[in-house]
mmCIF file of C-alpha atoms in Angstrom:
data_model
loop_
_atom_site.group_PDB
_atom_site.id
_atom_site.type_symbol
_atom_site.label_atom_id
_atom_site.label_comp_id
_atom_site.label_asym_id
_atom_site.label_seq_id
_atom_site.Cartn_x
_atom_site.Cartn_y
_atom_site.Cartn_z
ATOM 1 C CA MET A 1 0.000 0.000 0.000
ATOM 2 C CA TRP A 2 2.723 2.489 0.955
ATOM 3 C CA PHE A 3 5.299 0.875 -1.306
ATOM 4 C CA TRP A 4 5.021 3.595 -3.968
ATOM 5 C CA LEU A 5 5.747 6.275 -1.364
ATOM 6 C CA ILE A 6 8.852 4.452 -0.189
ATOM 7 C CA GLU A 7 10.016 4.151 -3.810
ATOM 8 C CA GLU A 8 9.476 7.879 -4.400
ATOM 9 C CA VAL A 9 11.348 8.854 -1.246
ATOM 10 C CA GLU A 10 14.185 6.551 -2.273
ATOM 11 C CA SER A 11 14.363 8.094 -5.752
ATOM 12 C CA VAL A 12 14.481 11.600 -4.225
ATOM 13 C CA ARG A 13 17.249 10.440 -1.892
ATOM 14 C CA ARG A 14 19.235 9.050 -4.852
ATOM 15 C CA PHE A 15 18.758 12.295 -6.790
ATOM 16 C CA LEU A 16 19.941 14.351 -3.809
ATOM 17 C CA GLY A 17 22.969 12.066 -3.566
ATOM 18 C CA LEU A 18 23.889 12.853 -7.182
ATOM 19 C CA GLY A 19 24.270 16.535 -6.399
ATOM 20 C CA GLY A 20 25.926 16.310 -3.015
ATOM 21 C CA ASP A 21 25.437 18.535 0.011
ATOM 22 C CA VAL A 22 24.701 21.632 -2.050
ATOM 23 C CA LEU A 23 21.720 19.916 -3.663
ATOM 24 C CA VAL A 24 20.385 19.000 -0.223
ATOM 25 C CA ALA A 25 20.644 22.664 0.820
ATOM 26 C CA LEU A 26 18.951 23.677 -2.435
ATOM 27 C CA PHE A 27 16.191 21.158 -1.740
ATOM 28 C CA PHE A 28 15.418 22.746 1.635
ATOM 29 C CA LEU A 29 15.646 26.231 0.140
ATOM 30 C CA THR A 30 13.131 25.206 -2.522
ATOM 31 C CA LEU A 31 10.847 23.656 0.089
ATOM 32 C CA MET A 32 10.861 26.922 2.026
ATOM 33 C CA MET A 33 10.161 28.902 -1.159
ATOM 34 C CA TRP A 34 7.202 26.704 -2.064
ATOM 35 C CA ALA A 35 5.834 26.767 1.484
ATOM 36 C CA LEU A 36 5.783 30.569 1.332
ATOM 37 C CA LEU A 37 4.249 30.540 -2.166
ATOM 38 C CA LEU A 38 1.508 28.186 -0.985
ATOM 39 C CA GLU A 39 0.898 30.393 2.050
ATOM 40 C CA ARG A 40 0.383 33.413 -0.245
ATOM 41 C CA TRP A 41 -1.947 31.376 -2.455
ATOM 42 C CA PHE A 42 -3.952 30.319 0.615
ATOM 43 C CA TYR A 43 -4.064 33.970 1.712
ATOM 44 C CA PHE A 44 -5.608 35.018 -1.599
ATOM 45 C CA MET A 45 -8.120 32.151 -1.577
ATOM 46 C CA ALA A 46 -9.234 32.258 2.060
ATOM 47 C CA VAL A 47 -8.085 35.343 3.966
ATOM 48 C CA TYR A 48 -8.103 38.130 1.390
ATOM 49 C CA PRO A 49 -11.858 38.006 0.597
ATOM 50 C CA LYS A 50 -12.692 38.332 4.299
ATOM 51 C CA GLN A 51 -10.216 41.175 4.674
ATOM 52 C CA VAL A 52 -11.768 43.037 1.725
ATOM 53 C CA LYS A 53 -15.265 42.523 3.109
ATOM 54 C CA GLN A 54 -14.177 43.884 6.498
ATOM 55 C CA THR A 55 -12.416 46.869 4.898
ATOM 56 C CA LYS A 56 -15.483 47.700 2.801
ATOM 57 C CA ALA A 57 -17.717 47.429 5.860
ATOM 58 C CA THR A 58 -15.430 49.781 7.792
ATOM 59 C CA TRP A 59 -15.496 52.283 4.924
ATOM 60 C CA LEU A 60 -19.257 52.070 4.381
ATOM 61 C CA ALA A 61 -19.897 52.508 8.115
ATOM 62 C CA ARG A 62 -18.517 56.030 7.817
ATOM 63 C CA SER A 63 -21.019 58.744 7.059
ATOM 64 C CA ASP A 64 -18.441 61.038 5.466
ATOM 65 C CA HIS A 65 -16.716 59.844 2.289
ATOM 66 C CA LEU A 66 -15.771 63.135 0.656
ATOM 67 C CA SER A 67 -13.729 65.168 3.129
ATOM 68 C CA TRP A 68 -9.947 65.314 3.227
ATOM 69 C CA SER A 69 -9.851 63.214 6.416
ATOM 70 C CA ALA A 70 -12.151 60.604 4.841
ATOM 71 C CA LYS A 71 -9.804 60.311 1.861
ATOM 72 C CA GLN A 72 -6.866 59.841 4.224
ATOM 73 C CA ILE A 73 -8.757 57.136 6.101
ATOM 74 C CA ARG A 74 -9.576 55.430 2.786
ATOM 75 C CA ARG A 75 -5.914 55.610 1.806
ATOM 76 C CA GLU A 76 -4.934 54.088 5.153
ATOM 77 C CA LEU A 77 -7.468 51.254 4.772
ATOM 78 C CA VAL A 78 -6.144 50.439 1.301
ATOM 79 C CA SER A 79 -2.552 50.640 2.568
ATOM 80 C CA ARG A 80 -3.288 48.105 5.294
ATOM 81 C CA VAL A 81 -4.654 45.664 2.756
ATOM 82 C CA ALA A 82 -1.732 46.354 0.386
ATOM 83 C CA MET A 83 0.742 45.585 3.172
ATOM 84 C CA ALA A 84 -1.048 42.325 3.959
ATOM 85 C CA VAL A 85 -1.135 41.385 0.271
ATOM 86 C CA ASP A 86 2.603 42.010 -0.171
ATOM 87 C CA LYS A 87 3.607 40.318 3.079
ATOM 88 C CA GLY A 88 6.336 37.745 2.486
ATOM 89 C CA MET A 89 6.759 38.520 -1.212
ATOM 90 C CA PRO A 90 10.270 40.018 -0.836
ATOM 91 C CA VAL A 91 11.399 36.898 1.041
ATOM 92 C CA ILE A 92 10.011 34.681 -1.715
ATOM 93 C CA LYS A 93 11.822 36.748 -4.345
ATOM 94 C CA VAL A 94 15.103 36.448 -2.431
ATOM 95 C CA LEU A 95 14.679 32.674 -2.170
ATOM 96 C CA ILE A 96 14.019 32.523 -5.920
ATOM 97 C CA ALA A 97 17.177 34.531 -6.571
ATOM 98 C CA LEU A 98 19.181 32.216 -4.293
ATOM 99 C CA CYS A 99 18.173 29.028 -6.142
ATOM 100 C CA PRO A 100 20.385 29.501 -9.227
ATOM 101 C CA LEU A 101 23.189 30.805 -7.027
ATOM 102 C CA MET A 102 23.051 27.629 -4.954
ATOM 103 C CA GLY A 103 23.118 25.664 -8.212
ATOM 104 C CA LEU A 104 26.248 27.519 -9.275
ATOM 105 C CA LEU A 105 27.811 26.810 -5.903
ATOM 106 C CA GLY A 106 27.107 23.137 -6.578
ATOM 107 C CA THR A 107 28.878 23.504 -9.918
ATOM 108 C CA VAL A 108 31.951 24.927 -8.227
ATOM 109 C CA VAL A 109 31.967 22.213 -5.561
ATOM 110 C CA GLY A 110 31.565 19.506 -8.218
ATOM 111 C CA MET A 111 34.366 20.909 -10.363
ATOM 112 C CA VAL A 112 36.660 21.077 -7.344
ATOM 113 C CA GLN A 113 35.901 17.403 -6.783
ATOM 114 C CA VAL A 114 36.660 16.639 -10.460
ATOM 115 C CA PHE A 115 39.998 18.449 -10.260
ATOM 116 C CA ASP A 116 40.771 16.714 -6.988
ATOM 117 C CA THR A 117 40.066 13.351 -8.627
ATOM 118 C CA LEU A 118 42.243 14.302 -11.606
ATOM 119 C CA ALA A 119 45.082 15.202 -9.267
ATOM 120 C CA ILE A 120 44.870 11.860 -7.483
ATOM 121 C CA THR A 121 44.090 9.385 -10.281
ATOM 122 C CA GLY A 122 45.179 11.232 -13.402
ATOM 123 C CA THR A 123 43.138 11.469 -16.587
ATOM 124 C CA GLY A 124 42.836 7.739 -17.140
ATOM 125 C CA SER A 125 39.784 7.130 -14.939
ATOM 126 C CA PRO A 126 36.561 8.647 -16.287
ATOM 127 C CA ARG A 127 34.527 6.630 -13.799
ATOM 128 C CA ALA A 128 36.296 8.373 -10.905
ATOM 129 C CA MET A 129 35.455 11.774 -12.408
ATOM 130 C CA ALA A 130 31.780 10.943 -13.070
ATOM 131 C CA SER A 131 30.721 11.625 -9.494
ATOM 132 C CA GLY A 132 32.239 15.096 -9.543
ATOM 133 C CA ILE A 133 30.733 15.860 -12.935
ATOM 134 C CA SER A 134 27.249 14.932 -11.735
ATOM 135 C CA LYS A 135 27.814 17.042 -8.627
ATOM 136 C CA ALA A 136 28.722 19.890 -10.975
ATOM 137 C CA THR A 137 25.739 19.634 -13.323
ATOM 138 C CA VAL A 138 22.787 18.360 -11.285
ATOM 139 C CA PRO A 139 22.670 21.270 -8.777
ATOM 140 C CA THR A 140 22.820 23.805 -11.609
ATOM 141 C CA MET A 141 19.891 22.177 -13.361
ATOM 142 C CA ALA A 142 17.908 21.843 -10.133
ATOM 143 C CA GLY A 143 18.592 25.453 -9.141
ATOM 144 C CA MET A 144 17.404 26.747 -12.500
ATOM 145 C CA ILE A 145 14.261 24.607 -12.454
ATOM 146 C CA ALA A 146 13.429 25.705 -8.907
ATOM 147 C CA ALA A 147 14.019 29.366 -9.743
ATOM 148 C CA LEU A 148 11.997 29.281 -12.965
ATOM 149 C CA SER A 149 9.028 27.538 -11.361
ATOM 150 C CA GLY A 150 9.093 29.932 -8.418
ATOM 151 C CA LEU A 151 9.479 32.929 -10.711
ATOM 152 C CA PHE A 152 6.415 31.932 -12.707
ATOM 153 C CA PHE A 153 4.224 31.643 -9.616
ATOM 154 C CA VAL A 154 5.565 34.729 -7.840
ATOM 155 C CA ASN A 155 4.850 36.776 -10.974
ATOM 156 C CA GLN A 156 1.301 35.421 -10.991
ATOM 157 C CA LEU A 157 0.900 36.345 -7.319
ATOM 158 C CA ASP A 158 2.412 39.799 -7.873
ATOM 159 C CA HIS A 159 -0.010 40.477 -10.705
ATOM 160 C CA LYS A 160 -2.931 39.229 -8.623
ATOM 161 C CA ALA A 161 -1.844 41.410 -5.679
ATOM 162 C CA LYS A 162 -1.606 44.577 -7.769
ATOM 163 C CA LEU A 163 -4.997 43.968 -9.342
ATOM 164 C CA ALA A 164 -6.569 43.197 -5.972
ATOM 165 C CA VAL A 165 -5.302 46.400 -4.355
ATOM 166 C CA GLN A 166 -6.331 48.482 -7.365
ATOM 167 C CA LYS A 167 -9.796 46.910 -7.389
ATOM 168 C CA LEU A 168 -10.238 47.567 -3.665
ATOM 169 C CA GLU A 169 -9.144 51.168 -4.074
ATOM 170 C CA ASP A 170 -11.592 51.656 -6.946
ATOM 171 C CA ASN A 171 -14.418 50.019 -4.984
ATOM 172 C CA LEU A 172 -13.851 52.294 -2.006
ATOM 173 C CA LYS A 173 -13.664 55.402 -4.196
ATOM 174 C CA HIS A 174 -16.812 54.678 -6.147
ATOM 175 C CA GLY A 175 -18.946 53.136 -3.496
#
């Protein structure tokens, strides 16, 4: 029943072994990035609609909508929502930027291992160099894939956030 899960975990473990310690660090970095992306998605699906409803109710409860102070209060209400919408986005963007850098670090570590192997065994043993070559290429590939997938989703969330704040601002202005 759980055999497929054990096989999948074992294949992930083998893949992480191909890239060495840097790939393991990249794996946890990617997990953190995706946890934060999923949190933002959950925010937009579950929390944001309630927050907008509460903000609209607060605005509509006011009798004055036209004075200078009312406009400042409206601006403050929209700013609160905008801050909540953008919460965590800079951290996600930093994690996305770190993914390819971690991949490049894996490349450097793998190449050092290749050169170390060359120094010890000479050029006659391609099998001895294969481990270092995989440690040089696999983290780079994984870092780029993680960064590109995260970049796609963070851009979607950014676009959704900007539209949501603009829509709220328009709704409060025009009733």
